[in-house]
Tab-separated table of C-alpha atoms in Angstrom:
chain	number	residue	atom	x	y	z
G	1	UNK	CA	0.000	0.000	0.000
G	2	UNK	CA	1.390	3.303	-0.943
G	3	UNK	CA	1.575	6.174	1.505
G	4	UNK	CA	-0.875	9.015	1.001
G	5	UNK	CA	-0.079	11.684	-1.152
G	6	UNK	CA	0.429	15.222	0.021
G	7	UNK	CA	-2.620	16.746	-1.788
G	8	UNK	CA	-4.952	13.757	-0.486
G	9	UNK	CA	-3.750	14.528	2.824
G	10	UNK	CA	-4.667	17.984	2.585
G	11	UNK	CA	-7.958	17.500	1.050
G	12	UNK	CA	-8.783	14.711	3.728
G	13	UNK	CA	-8.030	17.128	6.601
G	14	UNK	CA	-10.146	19.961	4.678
G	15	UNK	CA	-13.089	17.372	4.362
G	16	UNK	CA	-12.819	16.592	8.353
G	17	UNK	CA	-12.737	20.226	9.331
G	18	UNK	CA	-15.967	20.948	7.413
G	19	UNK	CA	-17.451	17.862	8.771
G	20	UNK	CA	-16.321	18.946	12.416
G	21	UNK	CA	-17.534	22.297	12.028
G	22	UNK	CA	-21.380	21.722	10.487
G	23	UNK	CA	-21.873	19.042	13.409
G	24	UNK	CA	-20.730	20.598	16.740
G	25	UNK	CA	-20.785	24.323	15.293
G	26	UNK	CA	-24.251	24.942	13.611
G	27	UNK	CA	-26.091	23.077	16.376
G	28	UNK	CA	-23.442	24.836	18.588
G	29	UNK	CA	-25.158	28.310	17.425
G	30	UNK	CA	-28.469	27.007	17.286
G	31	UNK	CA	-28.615	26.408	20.348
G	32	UNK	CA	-26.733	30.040	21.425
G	33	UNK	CA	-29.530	31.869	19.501
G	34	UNK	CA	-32.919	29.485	20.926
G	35	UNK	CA	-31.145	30.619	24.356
G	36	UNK	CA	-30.986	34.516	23.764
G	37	UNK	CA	-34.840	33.772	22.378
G	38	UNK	CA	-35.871	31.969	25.249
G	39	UNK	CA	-34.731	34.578	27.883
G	40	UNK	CA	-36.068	37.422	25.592
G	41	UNK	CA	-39.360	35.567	25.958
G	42	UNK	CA	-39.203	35.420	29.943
G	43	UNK	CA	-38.328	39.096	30.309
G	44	UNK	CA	-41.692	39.981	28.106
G	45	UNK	CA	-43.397	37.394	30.293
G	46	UNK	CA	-42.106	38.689	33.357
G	47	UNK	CA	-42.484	42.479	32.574
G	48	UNK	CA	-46.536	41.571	31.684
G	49	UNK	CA	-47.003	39.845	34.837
G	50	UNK	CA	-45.430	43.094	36.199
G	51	UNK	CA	-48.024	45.305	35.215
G	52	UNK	CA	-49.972	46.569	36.883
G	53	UNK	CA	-52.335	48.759	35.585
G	54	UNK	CA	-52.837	49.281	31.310
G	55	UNK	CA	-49.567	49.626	29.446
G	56	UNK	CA	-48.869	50.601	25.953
G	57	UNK	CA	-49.528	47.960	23.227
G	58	UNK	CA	-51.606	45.936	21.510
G	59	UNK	CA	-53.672	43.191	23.390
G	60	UNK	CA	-53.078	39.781	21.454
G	61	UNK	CA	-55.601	38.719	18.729
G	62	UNK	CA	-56.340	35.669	21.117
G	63	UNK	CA	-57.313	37.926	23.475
G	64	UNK	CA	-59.028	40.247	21.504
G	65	UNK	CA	-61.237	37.381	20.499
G	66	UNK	CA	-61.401	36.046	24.178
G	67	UNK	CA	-62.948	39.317	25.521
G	68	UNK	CA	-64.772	40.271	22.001
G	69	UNK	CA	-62.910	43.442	21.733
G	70	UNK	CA	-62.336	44.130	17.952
G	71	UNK	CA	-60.191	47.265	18.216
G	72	UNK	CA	-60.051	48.913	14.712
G	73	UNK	CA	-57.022	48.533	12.696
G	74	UNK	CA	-55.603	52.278	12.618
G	75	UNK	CA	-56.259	53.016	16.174
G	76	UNK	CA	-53.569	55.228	18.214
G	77	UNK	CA	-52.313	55.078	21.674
G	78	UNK	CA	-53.812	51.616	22.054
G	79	UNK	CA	-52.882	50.208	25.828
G	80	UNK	CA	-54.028	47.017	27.637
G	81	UNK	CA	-53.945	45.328	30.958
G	82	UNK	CA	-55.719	41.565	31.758
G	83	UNK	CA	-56.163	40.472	35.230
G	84	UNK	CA	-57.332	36.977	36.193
G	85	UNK	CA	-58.187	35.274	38.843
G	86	UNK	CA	-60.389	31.825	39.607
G	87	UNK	CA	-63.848	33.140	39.497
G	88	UNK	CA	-63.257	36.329	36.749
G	89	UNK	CA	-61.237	37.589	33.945
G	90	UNK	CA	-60.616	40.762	32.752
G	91	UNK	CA	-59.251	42.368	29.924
G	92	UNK	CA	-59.233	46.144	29.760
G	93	UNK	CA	-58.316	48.526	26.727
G	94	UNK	CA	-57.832	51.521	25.556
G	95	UNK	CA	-57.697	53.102	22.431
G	96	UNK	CA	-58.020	56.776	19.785
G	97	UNK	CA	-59.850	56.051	17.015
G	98	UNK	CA	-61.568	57.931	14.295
G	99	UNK	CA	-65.428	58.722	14.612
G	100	UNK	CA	-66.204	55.815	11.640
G	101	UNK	CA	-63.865	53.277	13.445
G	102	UNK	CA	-65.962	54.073	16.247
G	103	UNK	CA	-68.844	53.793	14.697
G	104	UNK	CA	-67.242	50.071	13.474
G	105	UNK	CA	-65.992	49.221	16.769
G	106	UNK	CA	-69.544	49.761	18.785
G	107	UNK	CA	-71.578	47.771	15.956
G	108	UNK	CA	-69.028	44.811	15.883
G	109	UNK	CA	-69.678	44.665	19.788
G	110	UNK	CA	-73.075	44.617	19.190
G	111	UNK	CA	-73.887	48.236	19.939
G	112	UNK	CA	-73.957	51.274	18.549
G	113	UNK	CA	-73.478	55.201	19.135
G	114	UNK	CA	-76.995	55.173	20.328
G	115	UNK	CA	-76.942	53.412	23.130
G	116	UNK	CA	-74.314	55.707	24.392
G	117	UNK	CA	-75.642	57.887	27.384
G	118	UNK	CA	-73.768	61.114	29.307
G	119	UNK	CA	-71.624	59.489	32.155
G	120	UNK	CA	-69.200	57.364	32.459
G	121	UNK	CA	-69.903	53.137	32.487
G	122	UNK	CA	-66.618	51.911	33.941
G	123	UNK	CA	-67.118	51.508	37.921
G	124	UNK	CA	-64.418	53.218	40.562
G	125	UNK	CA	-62.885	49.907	41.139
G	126	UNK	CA	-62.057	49.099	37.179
G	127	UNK	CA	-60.778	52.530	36.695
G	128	UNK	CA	-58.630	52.719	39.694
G	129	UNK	CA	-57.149	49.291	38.726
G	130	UNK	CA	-56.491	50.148	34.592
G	131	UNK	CA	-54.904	53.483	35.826
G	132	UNK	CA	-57.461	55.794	34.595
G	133	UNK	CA	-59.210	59.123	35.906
G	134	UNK	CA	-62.093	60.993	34.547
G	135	UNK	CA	-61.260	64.446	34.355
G	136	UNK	CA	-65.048	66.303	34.937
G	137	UNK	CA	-64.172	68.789	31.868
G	138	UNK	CA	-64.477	65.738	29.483
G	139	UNK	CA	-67.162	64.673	27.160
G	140	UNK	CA	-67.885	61.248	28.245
G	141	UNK	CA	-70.391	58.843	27.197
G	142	UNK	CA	-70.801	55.170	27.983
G	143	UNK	CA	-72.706	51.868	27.679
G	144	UNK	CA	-72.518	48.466	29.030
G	145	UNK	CA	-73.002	45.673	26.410
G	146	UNK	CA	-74.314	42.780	28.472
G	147	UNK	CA	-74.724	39.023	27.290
G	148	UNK	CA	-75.035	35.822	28.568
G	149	UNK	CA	-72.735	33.847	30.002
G	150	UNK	CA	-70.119	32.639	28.991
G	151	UNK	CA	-69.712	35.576	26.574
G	152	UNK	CA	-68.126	38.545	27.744
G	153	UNK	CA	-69.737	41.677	29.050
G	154	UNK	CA	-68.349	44.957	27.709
G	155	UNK	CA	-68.043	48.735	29.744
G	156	UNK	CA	-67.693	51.227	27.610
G	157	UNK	CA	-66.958	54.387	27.947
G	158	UNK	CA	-65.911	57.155	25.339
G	159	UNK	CA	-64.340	60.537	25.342
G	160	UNK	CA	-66.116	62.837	22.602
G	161	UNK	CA	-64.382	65.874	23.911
G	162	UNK	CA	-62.876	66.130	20.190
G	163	UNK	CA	-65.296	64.304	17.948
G	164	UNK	CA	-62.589	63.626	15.125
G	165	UNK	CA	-60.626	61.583	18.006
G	166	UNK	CA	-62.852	59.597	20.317
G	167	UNK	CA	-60.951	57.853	23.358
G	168	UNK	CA	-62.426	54.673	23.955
G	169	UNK	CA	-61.927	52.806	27.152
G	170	UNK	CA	-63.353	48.905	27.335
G	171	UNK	CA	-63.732	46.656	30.512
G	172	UNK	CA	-64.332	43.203	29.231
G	173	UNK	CA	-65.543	41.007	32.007
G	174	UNK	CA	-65.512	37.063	31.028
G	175	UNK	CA	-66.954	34.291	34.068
G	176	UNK	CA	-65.939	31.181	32.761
């Protein structure tokens, strides 16, 4: 048997680097990057259990669905806050909308700008745990959307102060 040439030695050592390298180093930095994901996902987790009265950002589709609070599409300063416990959920949003969004919003609740009345809907207790006052020199209007269980009931309350830019506040209350 004849010893191995230099180029085949070369080109075997090449071939065993490679080989090396795609099966300790890509899993390697797989497994770096599903780390740096993973504890990006527990500080969002943690900084949402956190909260603890509505912070800025969108409510998740599930939970949008959950509660039955569609908020429209090209809504501003949208902020959220869910508390649960054994015997009630909550979800409770706000949002600035435009006066047809509204308009969209109330009738895909199952309302409309009708049923609003002077005052506001949302009780001490809700308010005082989303964070929010009602300043007496606003325009507010409000409605509760009730329906039977298990579907969600809705408190409503809106800020017509500027009618091009309704503020619309939502308690969603869900007894499983």
């Amino acid at each position: 048997m004849s010893a191995e040439d230099r180029r085949h030695t070369v080109r075997r050592r090449w071939l065993t680097a490679i080989i090396i390298v795609l099966l300790i180093g890509v899993p390697a930095g797989y497994l770096a990057v599903s780390a740096e994901q993973s504890r990006s996902s527990g500080r969002d987790k943690a900084a949402k259990a956190a909260a603890d009265q509505v912070r800025s950002g969108w409510p998740s589709r599930v939970q949008r669905s959950i509660y039955e609070v569609p908020v429209p599409d090209w809504s501003t300063g949208v902020g959220f806050y869910e508390t649960n416990n054994w015997r009630t959920s909550r979800l409770y949003v706000q949002f600035t909308t435009n006066p047809v969004d509204l308009d969209f919003f109330l009738k895909a609740i199952g309302t409309s700008r009708d049923a609003l009345t002077p005052g506001v809907s949302i009780g001490e207790r809700d308010a005082g745990v989303a964070g929010w006052t009602w300043a007496p020199e606003q325009h507010w209007y409000g409605t509760t959307h009730d329906q039977k269980d298990p579907r969600p009931t809705q408190d409503i309350t809106v800020d017509l102060t500027d009618p091009e830019k309704p503020r619309v506040y939502v308690v969603s209350t869900a007894t499983p």
